[in-house]
Coordinates of C-alpha atoms in Angstrom, one line a residue:
M1 CA 0.0 0.0 0.0
R2 CA 2.8 2.4 0.8
A3 CA 4.3 2.1 -2.7
H4 CA 0.8 2.6 -4.2
V5 CA 0.2 5.8 -2.2
V6 CA 3.7 7.1 -3.1
R7 CA 3.1 6.3 -6.7
V8 CA -0.3 8.1 -6.8
A9 CA 1.2 11.1 -5.0
V10 CA 4.2 11.3 -7.4
M11 CA 1.9 11.1 -10.4
A12 CA -0.3 13.8 -9.1
S13 CA 2.8 16.0 -8.3
V14 CA 4.2 15.4 -11.8
V15 CA 0.9 16.4 -13.5
A16 CA 0.7 19.5 -11.3
L17 CA 4.3 20.5 -12.0
L18 CA 3.8 20.0 -15.7
L19 CA 0.6 22.2 -15.6
L20 CA 2.6 24.8 -13.8
A21 CA 6.0 24.5 -15.4
V22 CA 5.0 24.6 -19.1
P23 CA 3.2 27.9 -18.9
L24 CA 6.0 29.3 -16.8
A25 CA 8.6 28.1 -19.4
V26 CA 6.6 29.9 -22.1
A27 CA 6.3 33.0 -19.9
I28 CA 10.1 33.0 -19.3
R29 CA 10.8 32.8 -23.0
F30 CA 8.3 35.6 -23.7
A31 CA 9.7 37.7 -20.9
F32 CA 13.3 37.4 -21.9
L33 CA 12.6 38.1 -25.6
T34 CA 10.3 41.0 -24.8
D35 CA 12.9 42.4 -22.4
E36 CA 15.7 42.1 -25.0
R37 CA 13.6 43.8 -27.7
G38 CA 12.8 46.6 -25.3
E39 CA 16.5 47.1 -24.7
L40 CA 17.2 47.2 -28.4
E41 CA 14.4 49.7 -28.9
R42 CA 15.8 51.9 -26.2
D43 CA 19.3 51.7 -27.9
A44 CA 17.8 52.6 -31.2
M45 CA 15.9 55.5 -29.7
A46 CA 19.2 56.7 -28.1
A47 CA 20.8 56.5 -31.5
V48 CA 18.0 58.5 -33.2
V49 CA 18.7 61.4 -30.9
R50 CA 22.4 61.4 -32.0
V51 CA 21.6 61.4 -35.8
G52 CA 21.1 64.8 -37.5
P53 CA 18.5 65.3 -40.2
D54 CA 21.1 66.0 -42.9
F55 CA 22.9 62.6 -42.5
A56 CA 21.7 61.6 -46.0
A57 CA 23.6 64.6 -47.5
G58 CA 26.9 63.4 -46.2
D59 CA 27.0 64.8 -42.6
P60 CA 28.9 62.6 -40.3
V61 CA 26.9 60.3 -38.0
E62 CA 28.0 59.7 -34.4
L63 CA 26.3 56.7 -33.0
P64 CA 26.6 55.7 -29.4
S65 CA 29.4 53.3 -28.7
G66 CA 28.3 49.7 -28.9
G67 CA 28.0 47.5 -25.7
G68 CA 26.5 44.2 -24.6
G69 CA 26.8 42.8 -28.1
V70 CA 24.4 45.3 -29.7
R71 CA 25.0 46.4 -33.3
R72 CA 23.7 49.8 -34.5
A73 CA 23.2 51.1 -38.0
V74 CA 21.6 54.1 -39.8
Y75 CA 19.8 53.7 -43.1
D76 CA 18.5 56.4 -45.5
A77 CA 15.0 56.6 -47.0
S78 CA 15.9 54.1 -49.7
G79 CA 17.0 51.5 -47.1
T80 CA 20.7 51.8 -47.8
L81 CA 23.3 51.6 -45.1
R82 CA 24.8 55.0 -44.3
S83 CA 26.6 54.3 -41.1
G84 CA 27.2 51.8 -38.3
D85 CA 27.4 48.0 -38.2
G86 CA 24.7 46.3 -40.2
P87 CA 23.9 44.7 -43.5
S88 CA 24.0 46.9 -46.6
S89 CA 20.3 46.5 -47.1
G90 CA 18.1 46.9 -44.0
G91 CA 15.6 44.3 -45.0
D92 CA 12.0 44.0 -44.0
T93 CA 12.4 45.5 -40.5
V94 CA 14.0 48.7 -41.8
R95 CA 11.3 49.0 -44.6
Q96 CA 8.6 48.8 -41.9
A97 CA 10.4 51.5 -39.9
L98 CA 10.6 53.7 -43.0
A99 CA 6.9 53.4 -43.2
G100 CA 6.7 55.4 -40.0
H101 CA 6.5 53.0 -37.0
V102 CA 8.8 51.0 -34.8
A103 CA 9.4 47.5 -36.2
Q104 CA 10.7 44.3 -34.6
G105 CA 11.8 41.1 -36.2
T106 CA 14.6 38.5 -36.7
S107 CA 17.1 38.3 -39.4
G108 CA 20.2 36.0 -39.8
G109 CA 20.0 34.7 -36.3
E110 CA 19.6 38.1 -34.8
L111 CA 16.9 40.0 -33.0
V112 CA 16.3 43.3 -34.8
V113 CA 14.5 46.5 -33.9
A114 CA 14.2 49.4 -36.3
V115 CA 13.1 53.0 -35.3
P116 CA 12.1 55.6 -37.9
L117 CA 14.2 58.7 -38.2
S118 CA 12.1 61.8 -39.0
S119 CA 12.8 65.4 -40.1
G120 CA 9.9 67.7 -39.8
E121 CA 6.9 65.5 -40.6
Q122 CA 8.8 63.2 -43.1
V123 CA 10.7 59.9 -42.4
V124 CA 14.1 60.4 -43.8
G125 CA 15.7 57.2 -42.5
A126 CA 15.8 54.5 -39.9
V127 CA 18.1 53.4 -37.1
R128 CA 18.5 49.6 -36.8
A129 CA 19.7 47.9 -33.5
S130 CA 20.4 44.1 -33.4
T131 CA 21.9 41.5 -31.1
S132 CA 22.6 37.8 -31.5
A133 CA 19.5 35.6 -30.7
S134 CA 21.8 33.0 -29.2
T135 CA 22.6 35.3 -26.4
V136 CA 18.9 35.8 -25.5
W137 CA 18.3 32.0 -25.9
G138 CA 21.1 31.4 -23.5
R139 CA 19.4 33.5 -20.9
V140 CA 16.1 31.7 -21.6
L141 CA 17.8 28.3 -21.2
W142 CA 19.3 29.4 -17.8
G143 CA 15.8 30.4 -16.8
W144 CA 14.4 27.1 -17.9
T145 CA 17.2 25.3 -16.0
A146 CA 16.4 27.2 -12.8
L147 CA 12.7 26.3 -13.4
L148 CA 13.6 22.6 -13.9
G149 CA 15.7 22.6 -10.7
L150 CA 12.8 24.1 -8.7
C151 CA 10.5 21.4 -10.2
L152 CA 12.9 18.7 -9.2
V153 CA 13.2 20.1 -5.7
A154 CA 9.4 20.2 -5.5
L155 CA 9.1 16.6 -6.8
V156 CA 11.6 15.4 -4.2
A157 CA 9.7 17.2 -1.5
A158 CA 6.5 15.7 -2.8
V159 CA 8.0 12.2 -2.7
L160 CA 9.2 12.7 0.9
V161 CA 5.8 14.0 2.0
A162 CA 4.1 11.2 0.1
R163 CA 6.2 8.6 1.9
G164 CA 5.4 10.2 5.3
Q165 CA 1.7 10.2 4.4
A166 CA 1.9 6.6 3.1
R167 CA 3.5 5.5 6.4
L168 CA 0.8 7.4 8.3
L169 CA -2.0 5.7 6.4
S170 CA -0.5 2.2 6.1
T171 CA 0.7 1.8 9.7
P172 CA -2.8 1.6 11.3
L173 CA -3.9 -0.6 8.4
E174 CA -1.0 -2.9 8.9
A175 CA -1.7 -3.0 12.7
L176 CA -5.4 -3.8 11.8
A177 CA -4.2 -6.7 9.6
R178 CA -2.0 -8.1 12.4
T179 CA -5.0 -7.8 14.8
S180 CA -7.2 -9.7 12.3
L181 CA -4.5 -12.4 12.0
A182 CA -4.3 -12.7 15.7
I183 CA -8.1 -13.1 16.0
A184 CA -8.0 -15.7 13.2
D185 CA -5.4 -17.6 15.3
G186 CA -7.9 -17.7 18.2
D187 CA -7.0 -14.6 20.2
L188 CA -10.4 -13.0 20.7
T189 CA -9.0 -10.5 23.1
A190 CA -7.1 -8.7 20.3
R191 CA -8.5 -5.3 19.5
A192 CA -7.5 -2.7 16.9
D193 CA -6.0 0.5 18.3
A194 CA -7.0 4.0 17.5
S195 CA -5.0 6.1 15.0
S196 CA -4.9 9.7 13.7
V197 CA -7.0 8.9 10.6
E198 CA -10.8 9.2 11.3
E199 CA -11.8 6.9 8.4
I200 CA -9.4 4.1 9.6
D201 CA -10.6 4.6 13.2
E202 CA -14.1 4.1 12.0
V203 CA -13.1 0.8 10.3
A204 CA -11.2 -0.2 13.5
R205 CA -14.3 0.5 15.6
A206 CA -16.5 -1.6 13.3
H207 CA -13.9 -4.3 13.4
N208 CA -13.7 -4.3 17.2
S209 CA -17.5 -4.3 17.5
M210 CA -17.7 -7.3 15.1
V211 CA -15.0 -9.2 17.2
E212 CA -16.9 -8.5 20.4
R213 CA -20.1 -9.8 19.0
L214 CA -18.3 -12.9 17.6
A215 CA -16.7 -13.4 21.0
R216 CA -20.1 -13.2 22.7
L217 CA -21.5 -15.7 20.3
L218 CA -18.6 -18.1 20.7
E219 CA -18.8 -17.8 24.5
R220 CA -22.5 -18.5 24.3
E221 CA -21.8 -21.6 22.2
R222 CA -19.1 -22.8 24.6
R223 CA -21.4 -22.3 27.5
F224 CA -24.2 -24.1 25.8
T225 CA -22.0 -27.1 25.0
A226 CA -20.7 -27.2 28.5
N227 CA -24.1 -26.8 30.1
A228 CA -25.7 -29.4 27.8
S229 CA -22.9 -31.9 28.5
H230 CA -23.2 -31.3 32.3
Q231 CA -27.0 -31.5 32.4
L232 CA -27.5 -34.4 30.1
R233 CA -24.9 -36.7 31.7
T234 CA -26.9 -37.4 34.9
P235 CA -30.3 -38.3 33.4
L236 CA -28.6 -40.3 30.7
T237 CA -26.7 -42.3 33.4
G238 CA -29.9 -42.8 35.3
L239 CA -31.7 -44.0 32.1
Q240 CA -28.8 -46.4 31.3
L241 CA -28.7 -47.8 34.9
G242 CA -32.4 -48.4 34.9
L243 CA -32.4 -50.3 31.7
E244 CA -29.4 -52.3 32.6
S245 CA -31.0 -53.3 35.9
A246 CA -34.1 -54.4 34.2
L247 CA -32.1 -56.5 31.7
A248 CA -30.0 -58.0 34.5
D249 CA -33.1 -59.2 36.4
P250 CA -35.0 -61.9 34.5
H251 CA -38.0 -61.6 36.8
A252 CA -38.3 -57.8 36.6
D253 CA -41.5 -56.3 35.3
P254 CA -40.6 -54.8 31.9
R255 CA -43.5 -52.4 32.0
A256 CA -42.0 -50.8 35.2
A257 CA -38.6 -50.5 33.5
L258 CA -40.2 -48.9 30.4
A259 CA -42.3 -46.5 32.5
E260 CA -39.1 -45.4 34.3
A261 CA -37.3 -45.1 31.0
A262 CA -40.1 -43.0 29.6
E263 CA -40.1 -40.7 32.6
Q264 CA -36.3 -40.3 32.2
A265 CA -36.7 -39.6 28.5
H266 CA -39.3 -37.0 29.3
H267 CA -37.0 -35.4 31.8
L268 CA -34.2 -35.4 29.2
D269 CA -36.5 -33.5 26.8
H270 CA -37.2 -30.9 29.5
T271 CA -33.5 -30.7 30.2
I272 CA -32.7 -29.9 26.6
D273 CA -35.5 -27.3 26.4
E274 CA -34.2 -25.6 29.5
V275 CA -30.6 -25.5 28.3
L276 CA -31.7 -24.1 25.0
R277 CA -33.8 -21.5 26.8
L278 CA -30.9 -20.4 28.9
A279 CA -28.6 -20.2 25.8
T280 CA -31.0 -17.7 24.2
T281 CA -32.0 -15.8 27.3
D282 CA -30.2 -12.6 26.3
T283 CA -31.8 -12.5 22.8
G284 CA -35.2 -12.0 24.3
T285 CA -36.8 -14.6 21.9
T286 CA -37.6 -17.3 24.4
A287 CA -40.6 -17.3 26.8
P288 CA -40.0 -18.0 30.5
A289 CA -40.6 -21.5 31.8
A290 CA -44.2 -22.5 32.4
A291 CA -45.4 -22.6 36.1
Q292 CA -46.0 -26.0 37.8
P293 CA -47.1 -27.1 41.3
V294 CA -44.1 -27.4 43.4
A295 CA -45.3 -30.7 44.9
D296 CA -45.1 -32.3 41.5
L297 CA -41.6 -31.1 41.0
L298 CA -40.5 -32.5 44.4
Q299 CA -42.1 -35.8 43.8
A300 CA -40.4 -36.2 40.4
A301 CA -37.0 -35.2 41.9
E302 CA -37.5 -37.7 44.7
R303 CA -38.2 -40.5 42.2
R304 CA -35.1 -39.6 40.1
W305 CA -32.6 -39.3 43.0
H306 CA -33.9 -41.8 45.6
G307 CA -32.3 -44.8 43.9
V308 CA -29.1 -43.0 43.0
L309 CA -28.5 -42.0 46.6
A310 CA -29.7 -45.4 48.0
R311 CA -27.1 -47.2 45.9
D312 CA -24.5 -45.3 47.9
G313 CA -26.2 -46.1 51.2
R314 CA -27.5 -42.6 51.6
R315 CA -31.0 -41.3 52.2
L316 CA -33.1 -38.6 50.6
A317 CA -35.7 -36.7 52.7
V318 CA -38.3 -34.3 51.4
V319 CA -39.8 -32.0 54.1
R320 CA -42.7 -29.6 53.2
E321 CA -45.9 -28.2 54.6
P322 CA -49.0 -29.8 53.0
E323 CA -50.5 -26.5 51.9
T324 CA -47.4 -25.4 50.0
G325 CA -47.6 -28.2 47.5
R326 CA -50.2 -26.5 45.4
L327 CA -48.1 -23.3 44.9
R328 CA -46.8 -22.9 41.4
V329 CA -43.2 -22.0 40.5
P330 CA -41.2 -21.9 37.2
G331 CA -41.4 -25.6 36.4
R332 CA -38.4 -26.6 34.2
T333 CA -36.1 -24.1 35.7
T334 CA -36.8 -25.4 39.3
D335 CA -36.5 -29.0 38.1
Q336 CA -33.0 -28.4 36.6
I337 CA -31.8 -26.4 39.6
L338 CA -32.9 -29.2 41.9
D339 CA -31.0 -31.7 39.8
V340 CA -27.9 -29.6 40.0
L341 CA -28.1 -29.2 43.8
L342 CA -28.9 -32.9 44.4
D343 CA -26.1 -34.0 42.1
N344 CA -23.8 -31.6 44.0
A345 CA -24.9 -33.1 47.3
H346 CA -24.5 -36.6 45.9
R347 CA -20.9 -36.0 44.5
H348 CA -19.4 -33.7 47.1
G349 CA -21.7 -34.0 50.2
D350 CA -22.1 -36.7 52.9
G351 CA -24.9 -38.4 54.8
T352 CA -28.6 -37.7 54.4
V353 CA -29.7 -35.2 51.8
T354 CA -32.7 -33.1 52.9
V355 CA -34.9 -31.0 50.6
T356 CA -37.0 -28.6 52.6
L357 CA -39.7 -26.4 51.2
R358 CA -40.7 -23.2 53.2
D359 CA -43.4 -20.7 52.4
L360 CA -42.2 -17.1 52.9
G361 CA -45.5 -15.5 51.8
T362 CA -44.3 -13.7 48.7
A363 CA -41.8 -16.5 47.7
L364 CA -40.9 -20.0 48.4
A365 CA -37.6 -21.1 49.9
L366 CA -36.2 -24.4 48.8
D367 CA -33.3 -25.7 50.9
V368 CA -31.1 -28.6 49.8
S369 CA -28.7 -29.7 52.6
D370 CA -26.5 -32.6 53.4
E371 CA -24.3 -33.6 56.4
G372 CA -21.0 -32.5 54.8
S373 CA -19.1 -29.2 54.9
A374 CA -18.5 -26.6 52.2
V375 CA -14.9 -25.8 51.6
L376 CA -15.4 -22.7 49.5
D377 CA -16.8 -19.3 50.3
A378 CA -20.3 -18.2 49.3
Q379 CA -19.1 -16.3 46.1
A380 CA -16.3 -18.5 44.8
I381 CA -18.4 -21.6 44.9
F382 CA -20.6 -20.2 42.0
R383 CA -17.7 -19.4 39.7
R384 CA -17.2 -21.6 36.7
G385 CA -14.2 -23.8 36.9
T386 CA -14.2 -23.7 40.7
G387 CA -14.2 -26.8 42.9
A388 CA -13.2 -30.4 42.5
G389 CA -15.5 -31.3 39.6
T390 CA -16.1 -29.5 36.3
G391 CA -17.1 -26.3 38.1
I392 CA -20.1 -25.9 35.9
G393 CA -23.1 -27.1 37.9
L394 CA -23.5 -24.5 40.6
A395 CA -22.6 -21.7 38.2
L396 CA -25.2 -23.0 35.7
A397 CA -27.8 -23.3 38.5
R398 CA -27.3 -19.7 39.5
E399 CA -27.6 -18.5 35.9
M400 CA -30.9 -20.5 35.5
A401 CA -32.2 -19.1 38.7
E402 CA -31.4 -15.5 37.7
G403 CA -33.0 -16.1 34.3
A404 CA -36.2 -17.1 36.0
G405 CA -36.2 -14.2 38.5
A406 CA -35.1 -16.5 41.4
R407 CA -32.1 -16.4 43.7
L408 CA -29.7 -19.1 44.6
A409 CA -27.2 -18.8 47.5
L410 CA -25.0 -20.9 49.8
S411 CA -26.8 -20.4 53.1
G412 CA -24.8 -22.8 55.3
T413 CA -21.4 -24.4 55.3
A414 CA -21.5 -26.8 58.3
P415 CA -23.6 -28.6 57.3
T416 CA -23.7 -27.5 53.7
R417 CA -27.0 -25.9 52.7
F418 CA -28.1 -24.2 49.5
T419 CA -31.2 -22.0 49.4
L420 CA -33.3 -21.3 46.3
L421 CA -35.7 -18.4 46.6
L422 CA -38.5 -19.0 44.0
P423 CA -41.0 -16.3 42.8
L424 CA -44.6 -17.5 43.1
D425 CA -46.8 -17.6 40.0
E426 CA -49.2 -14.6 39.9
D427 CA -52.2 -17.0 40.1
A428 CA -50.9 -18.7 43.2

């Protein structure tokens, strides 16, 4: 790009210099020739003053002494040389002067000026002044050389300025290209810096905005992949274990196994819908989860997790007031958060896992506790990548809770207790 900018600037400078230099060269030639003819005319006028009216009758003529290469001559009315340095015949220029006006011309490589010589009201002769045209053209060539030198200086200055401007324009573009390559290599934190060129800054701002949007989209995709992997693993494991148990027991009722598998598949479908809903929450295109009676959610969670905990010799207890069971809460969201909290208690907790439902009047408090102890503080435990496992579950549970207008917090550490504050449905 730098070479292109310099080339364009040099071409523009050359065109501008030609448009300026050619008229100046013509003007220099015209000025020098006009100046020389004016000098010749003044010399001839000075000679006219020195020539008497009777020079044709034989009176001596005293012409001014020659200088600067100027030749002077006096001609009579017939155009014949009477005195001075000139051709024997005056030629066209002298004949025009004898007609009564100052004449200018060239003859034999000389610039010639002829001035009429009058006596009374009659032209009785002419004074001719001439100089070599090569002398004048030498001065013209010197002028043209000076003009050419100035043009070359201007062209060199234009090249230097063009190179500076090319560097000014290309440097931010080269930096923008390096930033784009860094982003293409996976560095989504790379951003284009501001420059002193407003148009390039506008491109850089648009580029940075595009990268930020791409980064958000990629982060959303990564989160969706991680969330889906985490949330689908547990129900798939339960479904697999149920089917394997039914196959291992020849006396087992296949209808019961199929019913359990159907319930697990139904829960998987809800899990996928909730993960997709969470992935598109910030786009505003997905409706909130439908409300369900909280008693139904607790019963379904108890069926899913009772056997899982029992295989490890642990017990699951659900405690709630009878009248709270009819209250409605965001169904799929609460279901998924319960799965995360029960899975966390199963993997990292100890002893009996207790789910307690409390009515706070304007909201429901759902406590999930076990007999273990939390080793992280109340804020760090909800950060992604924190803890002994994948570090996704609790962070995902808090995101789902906030997306539904609920709140999830670590409310106890010895024993460990998580509390989910659920907004009640408006029709509750």
